[in-house]
mmCIF file of C-alpha atoms in Angstrom:
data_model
loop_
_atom_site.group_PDB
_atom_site.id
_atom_site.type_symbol
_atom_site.label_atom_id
_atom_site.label_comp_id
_atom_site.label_asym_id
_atom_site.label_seq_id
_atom_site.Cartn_x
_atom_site.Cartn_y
_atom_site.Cartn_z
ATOM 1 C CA UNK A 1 36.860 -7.490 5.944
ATOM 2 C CA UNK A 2 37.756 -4.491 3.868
ATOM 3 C CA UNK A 3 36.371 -2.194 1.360
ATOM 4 C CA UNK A 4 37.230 0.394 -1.218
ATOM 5 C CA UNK A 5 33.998 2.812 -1.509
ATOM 6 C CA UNK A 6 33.102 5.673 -2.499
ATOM 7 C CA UNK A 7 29.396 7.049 -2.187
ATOM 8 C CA UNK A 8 27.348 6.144 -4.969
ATOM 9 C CA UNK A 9 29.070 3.843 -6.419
ATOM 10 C CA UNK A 10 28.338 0.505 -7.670
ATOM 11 C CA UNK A 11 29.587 -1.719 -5.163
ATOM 12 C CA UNK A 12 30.777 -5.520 -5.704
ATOM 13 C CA UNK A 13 32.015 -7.342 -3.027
ATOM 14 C CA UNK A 14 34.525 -10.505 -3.651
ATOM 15 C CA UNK A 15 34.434 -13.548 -1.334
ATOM 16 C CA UNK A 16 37.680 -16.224 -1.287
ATOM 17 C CA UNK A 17 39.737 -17.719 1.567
ATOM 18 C CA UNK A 18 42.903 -17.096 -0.318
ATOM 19 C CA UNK A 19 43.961 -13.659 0.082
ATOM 20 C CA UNK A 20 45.867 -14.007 -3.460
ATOM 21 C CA UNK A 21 42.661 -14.667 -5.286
ATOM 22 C CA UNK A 22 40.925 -11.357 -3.498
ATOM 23 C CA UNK A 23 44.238 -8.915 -4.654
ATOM 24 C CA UNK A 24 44.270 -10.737 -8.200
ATOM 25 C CA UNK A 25 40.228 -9.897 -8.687
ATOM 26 C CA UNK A 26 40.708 -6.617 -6.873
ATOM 27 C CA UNK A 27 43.228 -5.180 -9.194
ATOM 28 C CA UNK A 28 41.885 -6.374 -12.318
ATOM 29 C CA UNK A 29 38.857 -4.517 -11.495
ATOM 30 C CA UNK A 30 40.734 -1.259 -9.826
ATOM 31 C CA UNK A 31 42.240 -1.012 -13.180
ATOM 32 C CA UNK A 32 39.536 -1.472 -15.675
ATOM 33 C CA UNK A 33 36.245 -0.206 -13.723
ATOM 34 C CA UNK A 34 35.340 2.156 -11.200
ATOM 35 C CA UNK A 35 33.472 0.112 -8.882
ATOM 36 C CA UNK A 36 33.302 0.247 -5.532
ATOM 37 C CA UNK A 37 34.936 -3.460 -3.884
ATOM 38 C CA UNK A 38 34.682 -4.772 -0.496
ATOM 39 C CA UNK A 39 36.365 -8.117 0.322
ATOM 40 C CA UNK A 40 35.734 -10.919 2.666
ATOM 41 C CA UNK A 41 37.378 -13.820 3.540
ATOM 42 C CA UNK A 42 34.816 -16.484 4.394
ATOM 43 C CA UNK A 43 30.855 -16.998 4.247
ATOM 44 C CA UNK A 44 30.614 -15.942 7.773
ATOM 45 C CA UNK A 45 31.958 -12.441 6.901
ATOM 46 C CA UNK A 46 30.376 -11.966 3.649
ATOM 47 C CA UNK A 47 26.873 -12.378 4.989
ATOM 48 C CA UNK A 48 27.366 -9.910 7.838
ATOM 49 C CA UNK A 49 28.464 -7.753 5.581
ATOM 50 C CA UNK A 50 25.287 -8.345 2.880
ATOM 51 C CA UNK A 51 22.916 -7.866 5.878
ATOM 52 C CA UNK A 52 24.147 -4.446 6.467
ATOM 53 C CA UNK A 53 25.665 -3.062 3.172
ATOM 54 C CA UNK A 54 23.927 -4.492 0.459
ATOM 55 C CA UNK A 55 26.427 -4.841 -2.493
ATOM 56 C CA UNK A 56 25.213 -4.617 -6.246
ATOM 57 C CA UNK A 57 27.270 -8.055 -6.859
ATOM 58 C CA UNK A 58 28.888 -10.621 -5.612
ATOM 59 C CA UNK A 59 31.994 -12.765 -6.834
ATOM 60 C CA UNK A 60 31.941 -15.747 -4.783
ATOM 61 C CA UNK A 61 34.515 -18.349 -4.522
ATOM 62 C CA UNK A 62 33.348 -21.953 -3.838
ATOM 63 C CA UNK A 63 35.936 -23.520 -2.099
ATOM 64 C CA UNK A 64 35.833 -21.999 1.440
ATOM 65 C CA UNK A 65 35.832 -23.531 4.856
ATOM 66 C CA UNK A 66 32.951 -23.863 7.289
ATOM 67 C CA UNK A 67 30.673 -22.880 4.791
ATOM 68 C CA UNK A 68 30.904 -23.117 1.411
ATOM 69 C CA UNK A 69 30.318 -20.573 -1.518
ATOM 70 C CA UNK A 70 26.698 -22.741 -2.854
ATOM 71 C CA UNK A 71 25.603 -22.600 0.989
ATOM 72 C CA UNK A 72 26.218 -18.500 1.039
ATOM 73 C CA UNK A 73 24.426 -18.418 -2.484
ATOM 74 C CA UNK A 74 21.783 -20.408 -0.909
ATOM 75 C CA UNK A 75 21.445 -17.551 2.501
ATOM 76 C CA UNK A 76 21.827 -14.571 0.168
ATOM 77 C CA UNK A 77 18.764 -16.158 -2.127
ATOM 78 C CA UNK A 78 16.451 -16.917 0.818
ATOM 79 C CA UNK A 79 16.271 -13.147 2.266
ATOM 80 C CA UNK A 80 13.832 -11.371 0.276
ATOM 81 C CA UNK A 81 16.117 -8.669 1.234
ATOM 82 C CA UNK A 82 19.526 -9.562 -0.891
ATOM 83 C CA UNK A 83 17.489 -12.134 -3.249
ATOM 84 C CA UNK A 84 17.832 -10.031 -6.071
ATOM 85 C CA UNK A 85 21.745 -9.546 -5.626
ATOM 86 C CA UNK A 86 23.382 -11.267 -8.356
ATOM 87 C CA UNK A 87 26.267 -13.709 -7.789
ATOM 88 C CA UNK A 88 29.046 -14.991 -10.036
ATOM 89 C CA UNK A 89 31.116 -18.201 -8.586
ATOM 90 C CA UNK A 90 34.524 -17.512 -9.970
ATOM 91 C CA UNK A 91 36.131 -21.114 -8.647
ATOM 92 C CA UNK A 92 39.054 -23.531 -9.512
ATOM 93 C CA UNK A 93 35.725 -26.220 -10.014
ATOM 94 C CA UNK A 94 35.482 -27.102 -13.369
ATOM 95 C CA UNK A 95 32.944 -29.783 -13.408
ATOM 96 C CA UNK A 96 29.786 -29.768 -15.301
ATOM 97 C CA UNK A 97 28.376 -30.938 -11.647
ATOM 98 C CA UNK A 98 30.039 -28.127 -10.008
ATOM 99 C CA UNK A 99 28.367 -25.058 -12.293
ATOM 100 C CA UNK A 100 24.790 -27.290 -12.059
ATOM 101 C CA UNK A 101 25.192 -26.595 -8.587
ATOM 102 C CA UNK A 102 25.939 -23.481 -8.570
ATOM 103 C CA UNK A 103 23.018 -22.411 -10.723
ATOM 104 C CA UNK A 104 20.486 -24.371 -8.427
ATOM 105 C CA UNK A 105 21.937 -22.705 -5.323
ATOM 106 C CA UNK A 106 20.992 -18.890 -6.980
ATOM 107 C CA UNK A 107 23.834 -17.943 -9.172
ATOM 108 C CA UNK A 108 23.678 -15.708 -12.017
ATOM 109 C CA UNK A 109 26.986 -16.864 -13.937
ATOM 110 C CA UNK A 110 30.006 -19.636 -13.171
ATOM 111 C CA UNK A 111 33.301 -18.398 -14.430
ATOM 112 C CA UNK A 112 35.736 -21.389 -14.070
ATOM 113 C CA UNK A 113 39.696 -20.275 -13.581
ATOM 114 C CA UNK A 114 41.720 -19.242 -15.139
ATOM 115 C CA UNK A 115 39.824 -16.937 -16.518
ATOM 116 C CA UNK A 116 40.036 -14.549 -19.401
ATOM 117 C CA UNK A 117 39.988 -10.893 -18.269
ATOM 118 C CA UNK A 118 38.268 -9.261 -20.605
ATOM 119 C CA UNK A 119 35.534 -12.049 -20.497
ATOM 120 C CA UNK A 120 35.262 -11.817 -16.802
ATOM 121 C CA UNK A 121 35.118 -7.932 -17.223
ATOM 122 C CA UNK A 122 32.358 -8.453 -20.074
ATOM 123 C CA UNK A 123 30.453 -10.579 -17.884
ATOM 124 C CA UNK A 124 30.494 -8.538 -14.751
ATOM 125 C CA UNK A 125 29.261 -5.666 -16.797
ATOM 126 C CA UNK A 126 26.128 -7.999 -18.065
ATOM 127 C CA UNK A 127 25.042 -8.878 -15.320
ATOM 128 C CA UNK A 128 25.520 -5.528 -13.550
ATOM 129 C CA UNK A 129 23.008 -3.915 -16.494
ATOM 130 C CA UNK A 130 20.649 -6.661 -16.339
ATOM 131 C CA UNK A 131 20.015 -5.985 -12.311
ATOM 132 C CA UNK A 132 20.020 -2.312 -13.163
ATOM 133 C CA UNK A 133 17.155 -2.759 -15.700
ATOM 134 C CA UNK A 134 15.461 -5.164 -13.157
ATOM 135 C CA UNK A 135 15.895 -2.086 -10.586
ATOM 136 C CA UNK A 136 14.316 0.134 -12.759
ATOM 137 C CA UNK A 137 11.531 -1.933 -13.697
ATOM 138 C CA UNK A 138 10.235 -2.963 -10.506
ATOM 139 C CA UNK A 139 10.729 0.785 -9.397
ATOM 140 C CA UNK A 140 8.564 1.885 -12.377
ATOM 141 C CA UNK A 141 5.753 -1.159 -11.265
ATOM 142 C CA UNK A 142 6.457 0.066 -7.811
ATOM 143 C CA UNK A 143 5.210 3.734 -9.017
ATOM 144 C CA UNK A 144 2.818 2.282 -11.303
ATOM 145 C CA UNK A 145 1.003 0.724 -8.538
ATOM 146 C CA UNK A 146 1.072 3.803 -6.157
ATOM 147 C CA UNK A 147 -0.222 5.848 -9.375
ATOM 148 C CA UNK A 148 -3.210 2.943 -9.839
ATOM 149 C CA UNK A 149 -3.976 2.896 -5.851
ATOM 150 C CA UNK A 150 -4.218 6.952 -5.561
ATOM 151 C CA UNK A 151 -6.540 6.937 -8.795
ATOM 152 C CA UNK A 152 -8.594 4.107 -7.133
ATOM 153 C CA UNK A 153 -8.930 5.843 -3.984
ATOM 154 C CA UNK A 154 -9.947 8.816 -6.143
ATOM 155 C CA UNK A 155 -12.544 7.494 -7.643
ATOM 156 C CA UNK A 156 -13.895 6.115 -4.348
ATOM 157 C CA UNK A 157 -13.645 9.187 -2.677
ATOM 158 C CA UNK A 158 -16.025 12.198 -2.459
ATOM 159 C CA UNK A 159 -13.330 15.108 -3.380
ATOM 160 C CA UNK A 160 -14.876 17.181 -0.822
ATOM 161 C CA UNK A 161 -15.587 15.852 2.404
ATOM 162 C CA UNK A 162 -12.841 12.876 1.832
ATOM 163 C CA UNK A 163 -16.076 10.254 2.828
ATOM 164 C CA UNK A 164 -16.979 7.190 0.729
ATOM 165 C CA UNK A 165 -18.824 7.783 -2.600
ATOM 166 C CA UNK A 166 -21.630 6.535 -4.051
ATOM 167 C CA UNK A 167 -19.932 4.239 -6.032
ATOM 168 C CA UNK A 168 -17.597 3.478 -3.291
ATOM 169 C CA UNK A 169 -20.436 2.890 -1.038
ATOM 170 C CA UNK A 170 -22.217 0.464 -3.458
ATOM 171 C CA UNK A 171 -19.344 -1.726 -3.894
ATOM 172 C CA UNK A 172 -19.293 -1.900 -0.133
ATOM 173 C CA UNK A 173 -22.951 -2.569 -0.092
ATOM 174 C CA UNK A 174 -23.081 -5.105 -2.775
ATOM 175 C CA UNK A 175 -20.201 -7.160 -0.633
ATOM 176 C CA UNK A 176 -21.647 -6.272 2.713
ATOM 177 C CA UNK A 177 -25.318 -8.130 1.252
ATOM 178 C CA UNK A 178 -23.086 -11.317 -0.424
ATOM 179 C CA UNK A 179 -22.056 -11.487 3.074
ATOM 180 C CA UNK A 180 -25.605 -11.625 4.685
ATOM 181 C CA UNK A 181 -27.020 -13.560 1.891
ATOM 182 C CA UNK A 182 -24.467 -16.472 2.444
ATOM 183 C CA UNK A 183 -24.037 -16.558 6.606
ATOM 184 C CA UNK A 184 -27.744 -15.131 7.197
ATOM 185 C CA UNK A 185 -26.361 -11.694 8.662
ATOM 186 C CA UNK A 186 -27.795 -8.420 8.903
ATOM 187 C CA UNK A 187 -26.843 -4.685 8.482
ATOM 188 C CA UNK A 188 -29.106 -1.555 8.644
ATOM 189 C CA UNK A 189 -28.719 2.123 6.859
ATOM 190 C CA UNK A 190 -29.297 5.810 7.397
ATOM 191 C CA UNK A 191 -30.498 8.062 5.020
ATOM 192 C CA UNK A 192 -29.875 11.709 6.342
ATOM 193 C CA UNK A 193 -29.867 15.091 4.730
ATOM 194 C CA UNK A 194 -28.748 18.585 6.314
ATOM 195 C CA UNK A 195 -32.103 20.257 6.731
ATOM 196 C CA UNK A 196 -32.313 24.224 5.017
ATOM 197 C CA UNK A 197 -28.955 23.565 3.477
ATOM 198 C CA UNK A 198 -30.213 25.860 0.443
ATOM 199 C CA UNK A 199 -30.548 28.679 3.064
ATOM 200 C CA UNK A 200 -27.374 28.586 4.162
ATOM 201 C CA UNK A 201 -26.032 28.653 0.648
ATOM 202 C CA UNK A 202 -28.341 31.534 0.342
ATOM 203 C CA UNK A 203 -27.488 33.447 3.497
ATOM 204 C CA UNK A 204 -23.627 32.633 3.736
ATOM 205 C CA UNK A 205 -22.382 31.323 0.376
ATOM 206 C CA UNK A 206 -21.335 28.567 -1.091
ATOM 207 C CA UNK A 207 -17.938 28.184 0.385
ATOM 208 C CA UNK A 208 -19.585 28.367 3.920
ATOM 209 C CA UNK A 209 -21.911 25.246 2.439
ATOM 210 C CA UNK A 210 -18.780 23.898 1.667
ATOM 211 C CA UNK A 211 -17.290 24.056 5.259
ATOM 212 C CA UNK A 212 -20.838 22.653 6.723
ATOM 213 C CA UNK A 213 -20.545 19.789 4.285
ATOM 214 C CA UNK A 214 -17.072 19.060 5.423
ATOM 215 C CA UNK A 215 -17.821 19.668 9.260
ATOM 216 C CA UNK A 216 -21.233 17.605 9.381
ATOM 217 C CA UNK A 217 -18.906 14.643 7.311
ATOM 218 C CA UNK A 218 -16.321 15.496 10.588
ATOM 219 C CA UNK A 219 -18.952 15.069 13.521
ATOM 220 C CA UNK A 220 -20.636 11.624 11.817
ATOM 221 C CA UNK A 221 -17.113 9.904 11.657
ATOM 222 C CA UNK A 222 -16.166 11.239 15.179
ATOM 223 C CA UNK A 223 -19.631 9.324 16.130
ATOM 224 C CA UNK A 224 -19.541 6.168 13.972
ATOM 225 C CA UNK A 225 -17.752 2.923 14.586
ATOM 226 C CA UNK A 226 -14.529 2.080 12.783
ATOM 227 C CA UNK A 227 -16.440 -0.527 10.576
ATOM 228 C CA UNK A 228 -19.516 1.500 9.925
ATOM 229 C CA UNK A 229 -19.235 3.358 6.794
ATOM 230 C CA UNK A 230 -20.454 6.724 5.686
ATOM 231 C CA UNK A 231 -20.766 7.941 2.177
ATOM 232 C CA UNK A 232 -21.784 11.481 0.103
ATOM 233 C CA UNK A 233 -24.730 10.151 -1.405
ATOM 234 C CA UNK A 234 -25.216 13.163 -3.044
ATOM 235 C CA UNK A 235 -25.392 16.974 -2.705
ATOM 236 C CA UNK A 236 -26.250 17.473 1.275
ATOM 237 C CA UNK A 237 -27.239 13.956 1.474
ATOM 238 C CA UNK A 238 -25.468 11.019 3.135
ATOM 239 C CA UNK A 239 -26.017 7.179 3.491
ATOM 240 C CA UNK A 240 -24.447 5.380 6.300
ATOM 241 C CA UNK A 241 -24.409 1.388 6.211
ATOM 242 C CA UNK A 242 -24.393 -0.219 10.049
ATOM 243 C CA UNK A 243 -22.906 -3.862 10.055
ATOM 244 C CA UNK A 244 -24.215 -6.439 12.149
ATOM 245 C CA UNK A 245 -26.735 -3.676 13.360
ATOM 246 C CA UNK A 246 -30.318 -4.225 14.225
ATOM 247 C CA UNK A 247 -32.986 -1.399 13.106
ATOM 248 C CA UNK A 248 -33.246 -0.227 16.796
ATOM 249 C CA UNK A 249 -29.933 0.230 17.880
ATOM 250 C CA UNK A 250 -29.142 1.894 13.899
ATOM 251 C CA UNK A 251 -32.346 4.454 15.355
ATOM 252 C CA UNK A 252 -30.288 4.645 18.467
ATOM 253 C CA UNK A 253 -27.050 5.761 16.289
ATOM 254 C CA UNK A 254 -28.746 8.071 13.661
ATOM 255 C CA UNK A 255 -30.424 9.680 17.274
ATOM 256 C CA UNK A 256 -26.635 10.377 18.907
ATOM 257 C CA UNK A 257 -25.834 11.642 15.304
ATOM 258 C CA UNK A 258 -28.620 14.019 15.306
ATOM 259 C CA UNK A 259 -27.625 15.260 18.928
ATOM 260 C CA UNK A 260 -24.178 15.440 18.043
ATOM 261 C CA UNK A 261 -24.992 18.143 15.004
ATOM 262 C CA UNK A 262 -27.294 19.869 16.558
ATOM 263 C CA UNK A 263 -24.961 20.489 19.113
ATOM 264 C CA UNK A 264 -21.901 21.715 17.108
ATOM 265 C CA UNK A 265 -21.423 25.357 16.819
ATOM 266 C CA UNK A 266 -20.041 26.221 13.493
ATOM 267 C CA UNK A 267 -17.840 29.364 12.419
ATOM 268 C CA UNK A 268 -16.747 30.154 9.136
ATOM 269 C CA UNK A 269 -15.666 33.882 7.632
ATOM 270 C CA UNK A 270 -17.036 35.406 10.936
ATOM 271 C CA UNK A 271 -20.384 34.197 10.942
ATOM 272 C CA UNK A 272 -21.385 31.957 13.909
ATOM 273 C CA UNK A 273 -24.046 29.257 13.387
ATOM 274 C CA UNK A 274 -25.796 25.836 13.674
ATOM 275 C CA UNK A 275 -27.318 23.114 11.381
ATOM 276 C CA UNK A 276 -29.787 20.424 11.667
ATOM 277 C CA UNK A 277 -30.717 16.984 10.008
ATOM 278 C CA UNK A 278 -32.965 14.603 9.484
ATOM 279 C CA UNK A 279 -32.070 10.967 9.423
ATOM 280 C CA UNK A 280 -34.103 8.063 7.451
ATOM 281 C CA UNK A 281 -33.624 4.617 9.107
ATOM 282 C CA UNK A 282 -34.300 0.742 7.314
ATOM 283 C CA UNK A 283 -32.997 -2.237 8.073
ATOM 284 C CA UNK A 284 -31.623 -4.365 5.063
ATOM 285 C CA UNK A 285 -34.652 -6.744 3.817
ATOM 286 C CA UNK A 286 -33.111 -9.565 1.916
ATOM 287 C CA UNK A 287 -36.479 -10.633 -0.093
ATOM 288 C CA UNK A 288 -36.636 -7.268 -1.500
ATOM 289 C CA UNK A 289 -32.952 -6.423 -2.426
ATOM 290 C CA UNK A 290 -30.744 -3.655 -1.587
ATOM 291 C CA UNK A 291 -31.710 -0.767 -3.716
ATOM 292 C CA UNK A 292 -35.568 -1.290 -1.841
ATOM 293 C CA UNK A 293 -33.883 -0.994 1.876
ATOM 294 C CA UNK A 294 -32.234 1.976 0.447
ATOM 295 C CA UNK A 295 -35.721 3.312 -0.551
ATOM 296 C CA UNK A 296 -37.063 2.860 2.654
ATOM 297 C CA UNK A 297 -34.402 4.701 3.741
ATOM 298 C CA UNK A 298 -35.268 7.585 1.767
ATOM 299 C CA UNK A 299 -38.939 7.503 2.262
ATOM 300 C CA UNK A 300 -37.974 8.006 5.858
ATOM 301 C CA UNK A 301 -36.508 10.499 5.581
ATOM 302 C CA UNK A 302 -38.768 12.344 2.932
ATOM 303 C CA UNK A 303 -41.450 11.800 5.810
ATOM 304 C CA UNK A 304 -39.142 13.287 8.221
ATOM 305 C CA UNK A 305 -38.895 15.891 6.235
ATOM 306 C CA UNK A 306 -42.654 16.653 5.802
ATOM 307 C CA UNK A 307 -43.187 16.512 9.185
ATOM 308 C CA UNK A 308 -41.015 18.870 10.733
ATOM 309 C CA UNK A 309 -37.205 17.941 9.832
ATOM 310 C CA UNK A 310 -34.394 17.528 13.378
ATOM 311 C CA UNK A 311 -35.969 14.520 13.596
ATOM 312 C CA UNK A 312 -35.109 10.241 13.309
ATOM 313 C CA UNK A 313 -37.696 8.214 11.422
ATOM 314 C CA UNK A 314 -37.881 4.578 11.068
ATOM 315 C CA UNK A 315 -38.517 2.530 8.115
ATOM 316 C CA UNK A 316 -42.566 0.782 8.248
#
């Protein structure tokens, strides 16, 4: 196995048994390109070669012993990993059969010797631009995608707290009640708002109600399960959907939330403080529809806020 890079290069590598055929090929390419070449001498070879330095081409005789050049085709092709490598047969075959074969085993183009130089050059150079446009389009659809998944996530995202959305949440909701409407499940939600938050925009500013937003949205994931999802519903409000969560135990969970605020000691610009909330609890009723269990939700917590606020109320 040899090779003649240099780095960045395009490289081709040339397969054949007969060490005449590789210096032939070599120098007619040394002399009219400035391609990189490797060489190997048998299938064996050429794939260890492919698995660790993937070539740009490959010019692959067909007549080689223990395997084959269709058979190599046929190992390059099946790694998703070299697939996209095109390879030229440049063989002494000159049956119809023989190019059929090599087409159906993965090749790109069957040059039968002798062969014309320029026309071998020509086609080299074809194919060599075709996989460079097929490069650069699947680079372009690979950024395209990574564009269209970080706009996605945007728009799913609140902006400042990095929690679900409304929107976001609704899409989960709307799935989440498919899924109890079909297998007979059940899920529950929280409505919960931080209580004064108006004071402490007041009092402190509106960057330190920024930093409480962000901290409360901190201390409900910290205390949440992996699949229960909290959202931004809106100003200082939040909704939190509970799968497979009966109304007591989601009481249970908006109670350790509560605790687990009311305990955190929050600093921002120097000024030392603490928040409350109150939290709203329903269980999703399937006769009456999502947007009524989130109601409930919300009338529990309106009469949690009437009646004191730092407090968990349950749904009637």
């Amino acid at each position: 196995m040899t090779n003649e890079t240099e780095y960045n290069k395009t490289l081709i590598l040339i397969v054949d048994d007969n060490q005449q055929n590789l210096k032939v090929l070599g120098n007619i390419l040394r002399e009219n390109t400035k391609y990189g070449l490797a060489f190997a001498m048998n299938g064996f070879e050429a794939l260890d070669f492919i698995s660790t330095t993937k070539p740009d081409m490959v010019l692959l005789d067909v007549m080689m012993p223990d395997m084959d050049g269709y058979e190599v085709c046929r190992q390059i092709k099946k790694d998703p990993k070299t697939a996209n490598i095109p390879v030229i047969f440049i063989t002494a075959k000159t049956e119809a059969e023989d190019a059929v074969l090599g087409f159906e085993a993965g090749g790109v183009d069957y040059i039968s010797k002798p062969f014309h130089e320029t026309e071998l050059l020509m086609r080299i150079r074809t194919h060599l631009d075709l996989k460079l446009s097929r490069d650069m389009l699947e680079e372009k659809n690979r950024e395209l995608q990574g564009a269209y998944e970080t706009i996605e996530k945007l728009a799913l995202t609140d902006s400042l707290t990095g929690l679900a959305n409304r929107r976001s949440i609704m899409n989960q909701l709307a799935v989440e009640v498919s899924r109890c409407d079909r297998n007979g499940g059940f899920f529950s939600l929280i409505m919960c708002d931080i209580d004064f938050f108006k004071r402490v925009n007041d009092t402190y500013g509106h960057d330190t109600g920024d930093y409480v937003l962000r901290n409360v949205a901190d201390v409900m994931r910290a205390n949440l399960r992996q699949q229960d999802i909290v959202s931004r519903w809106g100003g200082e409000e939040f909704l939190i959907m509970l799968p497979l969560t009966e109304l007591e135990k989601a009481v249970s969970v908006a109670e350790k939330l509560r605790e687990a605020i009311k305990s955190t000691e929050m600093s921002f610009a120097g000024e030392n403080f603490r928040v409350t909330m109150t939290f709203g609890v329903s269980g999703y009723d399937k006769g009456m529809g999502i947007e009524h269990s989130i109601k409930k939700a919300d009338d529990a917590l309106y009469t949690g806020k009437q009646t004191g606020r730092n407090k968990v109320v349950m749904a009637e």
